[in-house]
Every structure is written in C-alpha cells, then in structure tokens.
C-alpha cells in the first residue's frame, strides 16, 4: 500500500471499519452495558459486546473448557468464569500487596496466582458475582486492572530491579511514568467497579486526549530493557526502550518500534516481527516519544482487519522511513543516531545477587508462572511465609519468575531457610532446560487455546531433559517456549525451540531463535505429535552436543547446520525453504 | 377415511359442531382432495401469515462453524440461492430446531472439523442428535455436504464425512458429491456451491403435494388412538437418553430421562403424569431372602401368576418402606408381644416415626421369626406401587417421546444409608436401551389455559420445573401469544440450574417473557422462589389482574405452602385488600382454575 493510504484507518466512517470500532465508539467510553450484564442472574456470563469492553477493564470472560461438552450435554451453560489481570507496571509489588493478592486468590479465584510474561498477576476462575468484590479488594490493596487488556497501552514492562543501582531505579520510575501517562482517562472503571458517582463528561477530546473515542486499533505494548539483559524481549514490543548507560550514568535510550509476536495459522500475511531500532532519545524525551508513536498507530493503524491491526504491520506496510519521519514531524525534533549496546541473554539470573547498596536479591524459578500448592510442593504457602517476614519488595520477571528484592543482609539466612524448607530449589524443579522454558496458560481457561501448554510442557521438558542428559549437554541453556495457539503469548517465536498448538496433542515446531532475543526462529515441523517431536529433535541435539563451537547457542547451530534458514525479517518468517 | 370414527376419539379436541362439519366434509373426499386438504392444513400451521399459499420447498442450509469460515460460506450460499430464485434458510446447527428436520426436503450442510476430527463446538448437539437413535428417517430428503478442514490434520474433514454418511444412512438422497476443502477452500467451495444449487433447483416442488404431509396426518390419527395402558399392562418404553442435569460438584443428582413411546399410540398433554413401575434393588431382595433363610427360587403364586420368590420380591412388592399393616402382620408371624404393643392403636405417631427410620429387613432382624413360609411372608407385603413423574415434554414438540425429570432420592437415617426405589432404579441401574414399564395418568387440574393469549406464571423449583418445560415446549409449538413467567429455584446456580440453556434460549426467543431464579446455597442468606415473588410483587399482581394463570409444582411439604402464603400476601398488599379478601381472591383464582397446583 502507499504511505498515505488512509482507506483502512480511523479517518474512515465507522461503517467501513471492524465492528469492534463501532462498539468502542458506542460504548460511552467503555461503559457499555457491563453493569446490566453483571446484574443478570440467569447467566454466569455477559454479552459478547460487553466482554469486548470488559477487556479494557482488565478482565476476560472465560469458561472451564474441561467441562464444556459435559455441561452442554447436561443442558447447563458453559462454566463461565473470569480471568482478572492486575496492572503492575514494571512488575513491582510490595509484600503487603502480595498477602492481599494471595487472599483474594483464595476468596474469589481458583486458589492460585499466575505470574505472566508481562510481569503481572492473573486470577483465574473468578465468578461473575464475585468480580466486583475482587476488584474492590485490589483497589483496597492500592492496585487496579485498568487497561491490563484491551485496545490500549498494556502493562509497561521493565524487569530491572530498582534496588540494584541508581540507574536501574531511574529506568523503573520512567516505566511507571510512561504507563501512567498512557492510561485511559475515562472514569468507567471507577464507576462500574467502585460505584463512583457519575459526573457528566464534557466533550470528547477532554475524556480521552490521547486515545479518542475508539482508542487504539489493537493492543499496544511498551517495554524498557537495560543491557546486557534483554529479559523483556525488547524487540517483541510495539515500542522498546534500550537503556544506554555511559560511565555509570543513564544518558538515554535507543528507541525501537514495530515488534510483535501474534500470527494466525494459514494466513501468511500475519507473522511475528522484531522491532527496528530507529534512533536515540534522552530520558526527558521518553514520554513524548512514546505518546507520539501511540498517536501514529492510533491514526494509521488498520481498523478493518484486527488480525493486521498491530503497529508492526502499519510500519511494514508503509516502511520504517515513513514511520520515522512521521514521528519526528509530530515530535518537532529529531532522534539522535542509535548508540552502542550489547545484549547477552533474555533469560533470568537465578539465585542470589547483591546490589550496590549491599541488599540481597533472590530470583526464584516459578514453573510457567503458576503459583499454587500441589501436594508437598507448597509454593503458594511458602511465598506467603516469605512475604510475611520479608521487608522488601517482589519483582515479577518477564519469564514468569519471581525476584525477591531488597533483602536486608540480616534477613538473608531466614529467607534462604524458608526457600530450602519448601523445597523450592530441589533439582527436579530446577534443571537448566526447565529454568529456560516457558509455557502460556492455554487449557482449561484460555478461550483461544487449541492445544495444552501450561499443563503439558513440564512433562515434555522431562523427556527433553533426558535426551540432553544422554547427549551430555544437560548443563547447556536452551530456551524452550510453548503456546497453545499461534498468538504467541510467551514469545515462542524468539525461542531456540518454539512450539505453538494446532489441535489436541499437535504442535507446530520452530527452530533457530536468537539466545538474546535478537532473531526470530523459523517454522520447522507442521502439526506434529510428541512422538514425532522427540524423534526429530533427538538427533539434532546429539549432533549439537558433538559439533557445536564453544559458546555456540543451539539457535545459532541449527542455522549453521542447515536445519532451518536464518529469518532476517518478519516478512520472511512464513516463506518456504 | 378416519373421519367416521372421530366422535369416539377420547381426545378429539374439536367441538361437537366442528366434528360434525369435519365429518360432513371428509366423508365424500377423493384421496387427491384429502391430500390437498392435508397440505393446506399443515400449510396453515407452518406459515400462519400465508394460509392458502402452498409454499415452495425451501432449501435449508445448516452450518457447523467455529472460526466463521463455514458460516460465511453458508451465508454466501443462501444469497446465491436467492439470486437463482431458490428460497433458502440458513441455520447455525446450534440454533436449529431438531423437530423441524422431519419436515425438511432439501438440506445443504457446510461444516468444518475441529478438535481431533470432532464437530465444531456449536454443532456438537446437532451432530450427536443426528447420530443418535432419535434421528428421524429422512426418506425423500435430498442433501449435499461441503466439508471444510485442514489436510495437515489426521482426521481430514471428518465431520463433513460423518454427516454425509449419516444422512445417507437415514435414507436421504445425495444429489451432489461431497467436496473436502483444505485451508485454501474458497475456490473449490464456491464452485461446489454453484454446482449444488443448480442440482437442488431441479427439486423444488410445492409443499402441499410433498408426500410427508399425509404421513403427518395419519401420524396424528395414530396418536389420537386413546391409550389403553395402565398399572396392569404398562407400555415397555425404551430409554432413549438419561442425563444427569446437575453439574460437577453438586450434591444432588437430577436425571433427565427420555422415553420412546413410538407405536404405543400413547397420548398425553402437558401437565399429565407418567407412572413408572419400578423394580427393587437386587441387593435388598437378597438381603431379605437371606435374613428369612428362604430359597430364592422357591416358586410362589404372585400377583402376576406363578413366579419365584426372588422375582416376586423384586417386581411385585414394596420391600423397603415399613407400614403399620406390615408391622401388625409381622408381629403375628414373629409372635412378638413388643411388636404387637407397638402396632397397637393409640401410639401410631411413635409407630410411624419408628417405621420411618427402618426398612423391612431391619424389622426382620430386630424381631426374628423362625420357619416363616414364603407365601405367608409375601402376604404381609404391600404391592410395589407405581411412581408418578410430571411429564417434562410436549408430545407435539417431541413426537413419540416422554421426558421425565427425576431427582434421585438418597438419604441417611440412624440405621444407615437409604435410597428411593424408583428414582435410584432409573438413575443408577437403567441406561439407554433398557425399557421401563410406563403408563399415563391424566391430570385435568394442571393444564395450560385454552386461551393461547392468556399470560402464565409458573413456580417450579427443583423437579417442580418439569411440567413447565412441557408447557413452554407446547406454547412454543402452538406459537401461543400469551406471556410466560417462570420462577425457578434450587441449591446452586453453577451446578443445579436445571435445563438452564433451554430457558436461556426461550428467553432469547421471547417465548419466555421473564425468568426469576433463587439459589439457596450461593449467598450468605438463603433465597427461595417465594422471596423472588415478593420482590416482584407489583408486576406479579398486575399479571394476575391481567388474567394470568398461576401454576405451582414441586415440593408439597414446604415450598407449596410458602408460595401459597406469599401469593395471598402479595394480593393483599398490592390489591389493598384485607386478609379475608385476599384469601377470597386466591380462592376465586382456584375456582376459575387460574391457580393450579401439582405438588408432591
Ligand atoms: C497470561 C499471558 C500468557 C502467560 O502465560 O503469561 C497471556 C494470556 C492470554 N493472551 Fe496473550 N498473554 C500474555 C502475553 C502475551 C504476549 C507476550 C508479550 O506481550 O510480551 C504476546 C505476544 C506479543 C504480542 O502482543 O504480539 C501475546 C499475544 C496475544 C495475542 C495475539 C496478539 C496479536 O497481535 O496477534 C492474543 C489474541 C488477541 O489479542 O486476539 C492474546 C490473548 C490472550 C488471552 C487473553 C486469550 C484471549 O484473548 O481470550 C490469554 C488469557 C489466557 C488465560 O487464561 O489467562 N495474547 N500475549 C500473558 C499476559 C501478559 C500480561 O500480563 O499482559
Ligand atoms: C403427581 C406427582 C408428580 C411427581 N413428579 C415428580 C417429578 O417430576 N420428579 C421427581 O423426581 N419426583 C416426582 N414425584 C415424586 C415421585 O413420584 C417419587 O415419589 C419419588 O421419585 C420417590 O420415589 P422412590 O421410589 O425413588 O422413593 P421411595 O422408595 O418411594 O422412597 C420415598 C420415601 O422415602 C422417604 N424419604 C425420602 N427422603 C427422605 C429423607 N430425606 N429423610 C427421610 N425419609 C425420606 C419418604 O418416606 C419418602 O416417601 C411426583 C409425585 C407425584 C405424586
Ligand atoms: C483446534 C483446531 C482443530 C482442528 N482439527 C481439524 C481436524 O481434526 N481435521 C480437519 O480436517 N480440520 C481441522 N481443523 C481445521 C478447520 O476445520 C479449518 O480451519 C476450517 O476452515 C475451520 O472452519 P470454521 O471457521 O467454519 O470453523 C482444526 C482447526 C482448529 C482451530
Ligand atoms: S498463546 Fe494462545 S493459548 Fe496460549 S494463552 Fe495466548 S491465546 Fe491462549
């Protein structure tokens, strides 16, 4: 399409756009009929339209898919329940809040907490009649769910531990500032969930100065990374800020734009894409830069086809140069040339680490981010105990793990004992391969899942571990990521070995992702079962064990060895080879 | 023709005058004339708007879709059909009314496959129905199937194949070969649609002359034969389906049971009751025989002639509930003074309380008797009585079927676990394919208003909701204009909302005007149907004033009296009446048959 083609964006009359655009415009700033829906006693669900709007409030209607057919036969509606996602910019959470969340999960949720790949908490299994109480409980804990989902700027990522250094603290607070700045301004959330008095709103622009009545064409994601750690997968974000630290000082950020993972099977014009680095800006220019990029996507993003409504396509369809000049025109100043930086990995650093100020930090591996008590593995109880004694904070990592931050030297032993008592670091929860793996939620709650993920990956990992052990590379980190569908919620297209679900027990398999998130992987096997997966992977892993160069990551090896071609840009992801 | 026996049909719905007229008209008719009238009459029913116009056979396009591809194609097919002058209707299989299938002539199916060769979620019900023994014969139907799929799956287009085979197996004629489309389905799909539509175009004769209308007339005639079944000659009905309506985690079990009465000529109306002759649990029979030290195979003269002791105890006699007559009789056999003492008049109260906790076997153990002869023992027992169940279906909506809603009776006493004979026999020991002895009991005092426009209020918590399902099916079938308001209650919303999706569908259709639910174990405070009635006192009173009929079904011990009290209060407060006047108002409702109860 030509750069200025406006046939599919917000400039068009609503009738020409996707029904969701009409819905948003007619929703009176995200109010819709959610109130009535909550009051309807005949169903445990809400209308499809309200469900679309509910996302902007941080909640999703779901149903227990394990029970779906059984209940249909019983003439019962699906076991409707809700997923509630907390907004937690930068993934920071106080110990008090942890205890409150733990209680809410038991009172209203399914007794578990889920740490997500964007550093926040999710409750699952909340019934309609408990939704309001849940949100009010969060509000009491000084938390909310505004824009945790929906066509708006989602939770801003920033996995840096503020206690680690002054620079880290500065980046963290910037992330928070950007998040606050891009928050929807409508009072709908407060009215519906906190019964706030409705004040007549005055004129459209006033209500949503940045977004307008139809908000963004699609979800929007921003993240901050501090080299050498690329734990947030900065290139997968719509906007990524890469901190540039020069002689101990934060001089600014390289700005990258147009990343995204989501794709759809059998639709080659949908694909994962890595963000392009388009320049450098000073810390004081970050908020402005973020806002202007958002407005470009607001004005030019595709509002006809939601599958192509992400900014990555806006940029690919018009070119990076077009995008950059648009941005600079709106900013009224030019980005400086990008500066030097170096990433080493996109995983987490586990175990103990001491910050500048002498305080300790412990990063704990949480398999697939699921926190619950299972038999004698009493993770949830143990973390509750830690929260009780631990004075500092918790930092949720982008790899679904947990960083217990700011442990005073005096407390270190106590925390360590608790961790040991609860067996949180015994080997079978702790192999190198497992620690570098992630799975999305998928069944039974995710409505889009086509195959198991969270409930299945642990077992598959055990089998892969065995192969790697026998190949003598049990200690070599390889990133493995699995999702139950091609949406890519754990950024599987950046994994060295990626899986996305196609149907029950069937997966597409990808190879060749970059170890520090710098390169997309490539589709390798199509719609295969476990047997095939193991049969096909085993020889490659053995050969890797024999032929790898020192320090050569698996993702690089499979390309050198010719199993898959290198993917240089998102457009090539689907091309044959 | 059947007409000359009309008068003697017990259930002839016509007035004497109408009967007269019909007989005068029918007598001299030639077969063709009869044909035409048949079509004309069904025509009236099918499309009240255009009574005299025999409508052209419509093409019915059914789609099964999850991600929308098949749906889109189905819509396109309909548009193309209209363009080529074919009248066509599209249905999501999820919304299609099964019973309409009997009347279809031209069917196009467009379906995807999901899961591991499974039907798309929304199509599941229809798929299973069509593959079940309940699927109608489809002789005379022409069909074609388009299958969407993805060849990278093991079971490529499985669902399409299944429908294709099944329709043929049911006697329908394939007028276009199935095409299995891969993910790049557009072109092949459109080509297929064009071919298939022109194939169908050849077969759109008018409804009036299509053969199945006579069938439906003689069907009706057959059904009209009044039933002759009763306690002593029940009809052995095959169980078509048996479903636990309570979701996982419920502490109740309520069974939805579908019985096949095809060929029985049995006829019933909404509000009627089905009587089931149960069997006792073999374990209890054996327990009894052992306690008595008798021989199971001993032949005795039972109520139905010569049988074995085992058989007689299992099928003919009540062998759990302890009754005063039994106690007296057993007191003699056991020659027990204490028992005689118990059984003596005067202390009947204690006697009943004592009996309620016990089963016959308990009594035999507490008061043993030596060498009792089988025949004499049998005489002490009461015959095993039929159990009544309010019919949960409308015969019009479910030809040849009776649906029941049965709560499994299970409870504990000091002396241990107890279970109801009939309800647990149905729930635990019978499955589809087995037969149940059944006959119909009319209930003139629990009937829909003759006036189809009259508003109806139904209060039916728990299994009490059964007849109201029949009421609504019937009003749906009649396309009755009257408003319908249901009050339902049970323990928990999530697991005990009996027939939830059916009520929801009827609310969506507008058939059910209002639905109030009360779940007693969800919140802190317990709410019951009578509480909901009070909450809506004003509207409820307005409905009554507007001529509404008020029905109550279910528990006689607590619910019915509570509802009755609430009704009187509402009338009193909303009508500004005194207590006496309010009671009179309600009495009058009863006299006018506008307040009817079926409680147990
Ligand atoms: C919880 C989480 C996965 C996890 O295991 O941690 C998740 C879970 C869901 N994602 Fe996601 N996404 C999660 C991170 C991601 C990411 C990773 C990231 O952002 O870094 C991606 C890929 C990046 C991207 O956006 O391209 C991602 C791409 C999607 C998509 C595809 C979007 C697209 O552009 O195609 C969908 C589907 C959609 O939006 O239509 C989706 C939709 C969903 C939903 C809400 C399903 C739905 O729409 O009904 C899932 C809820 C499942 C459940 O039962 O909880 N989720 N989702 C992550 C929550 C992050 C957060 O706290 O906000
Ligand atoms: C007109 C009419 C319509 C009916 N409609 C329905 C219907 O639609 N659905 C339905 O499920 N039932 C219905 N019933 C009730 C049904 O007829 C049976 O009574 C019921 O199913 C129990 O029969 P059973 O053989 O299983 O139990 P039985 O073997 O007859 O045992 C029942 C007896 O057990 C005792 N008992 C039961 N519960 C307890 C307890 N908790 N504590 C102590 N003792 C107890 C009582 O003495 C009770 O009479 C209806 C009854 C009538 C009269
Ligand atoms: C989870 C899932 C499972 C599927 N399983 C099968 C299968 O077993 N066999 C098949 O032929 N197609 C299968 N398909 C492919 C679909 O049938 C195909 O995408 C079709 O076009 C969907 O049509 P619809 O949009 O009407 O649902 C599957 C698709 C999904 C999403
Ligand atoms: S990747 Fe797909 S299955 Fe997994 S959580 Fe996201 S949407 Fe659900």
Short mmCIF file of N, CA, C and O and ligand atoms in Angstrom, two decimals, chain A residues 440-442 446 448-449 483-485 487-489, ligand 4:
data_model
loop_
_atom_site.label_atom_id
_atom_site.label_comp_id
_atom_site.label_asym_id
_atom_site.label_seq_id
_atom_site.Cartn_x
_atom_site.Cartn_y
_atom_site.Cartn_z
N UNK A 440 2.55 -20.86 28.00
CA UNK A 440 1.41 -19.98 28.24
C UNK A 440 0.34 -20.74 29.01
O UNK A 440 0.44 -21.94 29.20
N UNK A 441 -0.72 -20.04 29.36
CA UNK A 441 -1.78 -20.64 30.18
C UNK A 441 -2.54 -21.73 29.41
O UNK A 441 -2.65 -22.86 29.86
N UNK A 442 -3.07 -21.38 28.27
CA UNK A 442 -3.86 -22.32 27.45
C UNK A 442 -4.98 -22.99 28.23
O UNK A 442 -5.65 -22.35 29.03
N UNK A 446 -7.99 -20.60 28.80
CA UNK A 446 -7.87 -19.72 27.63
C UNK A 446 -8.83 -20.14 26.52
O UNK A 446 -8.78 -21.27 26.04
N UNK A 448 -8.83 -19.33 23.51
CA UNK A 448 -8.23 -19.45 22.18
C UNK A 448 -7.32 -20.66 22.04
O UNK A 448 -6.83 -20.96 20.97
N UNK A 449 -7.10 -21.36 23.15
CA UNK A 449 -6.17 -22.49 23.12
C UNK A 449 -6.66 -23.57 22.17
O UNK A 449 -7.85 -23.89 22.13
N UNK A 483 3.31 -22.38 23.33
CA UNK A 483 2.00 -21.75 23.48
C UNK A 483 0.93 -22.68 22.90
O UNK A 483 1.22 -23.50 22.03
N UNK A 484 -0.28 -22.52 23.38
CA UNK A 484 -1.37 -23.38 22.95
C UNK A 484 -2.01 -22.96 21.64
O UNK A 484 -2.90 -23.62 21.12
N UNK A 485 -1.55 -21.84 21.10
CA UNK A 485 -2.06 -21.37 19.81
C UNK A 485 -1.04 -20.40 19.23
O UNK A 485 -0.07 -20.05 19.90
N UNK A 487 -0.94 -17.32 18.84
CA UNK A 487 -0.89 -15.93 19.31
C UNK A 487 0.44 -15.57 19.96
O UNK A 487 0.82 -14.42 20.01
N UNK A 488 1.11 -16.56 20.47
CA UNK A 488 2.49 -16.33 20.92
C UNK A 488 2.65 -15.62 22.24
O UNK A 488 3.52 -14.77 22.40
N UNK A 489 1.84 -15.97 23.22
CA UNK A 489 1.84 -15.27 24.50
C UNK A 489 3.12 -15.42 25.32
O UNK A 489 3.34 -14.64 26.24
S1 LIG C 4 -0.88 -18.32 23.32
FE1 LIG C 4 -2.90 -18.79 22.70
S2 LIG C 4 -3.43 -20.45 24.03
FE2 LIG C 4 -1.68 -19.53 24.95
S3 LIG C 4 -2.55 -18.09 26.35
FE3 LIG C 4 -2.14 -16.99 24.49
S4 LIG C 4 -4.03 -17.05 23.46
FE4 LIG C 4 -4.16 -18.63 24.98
#
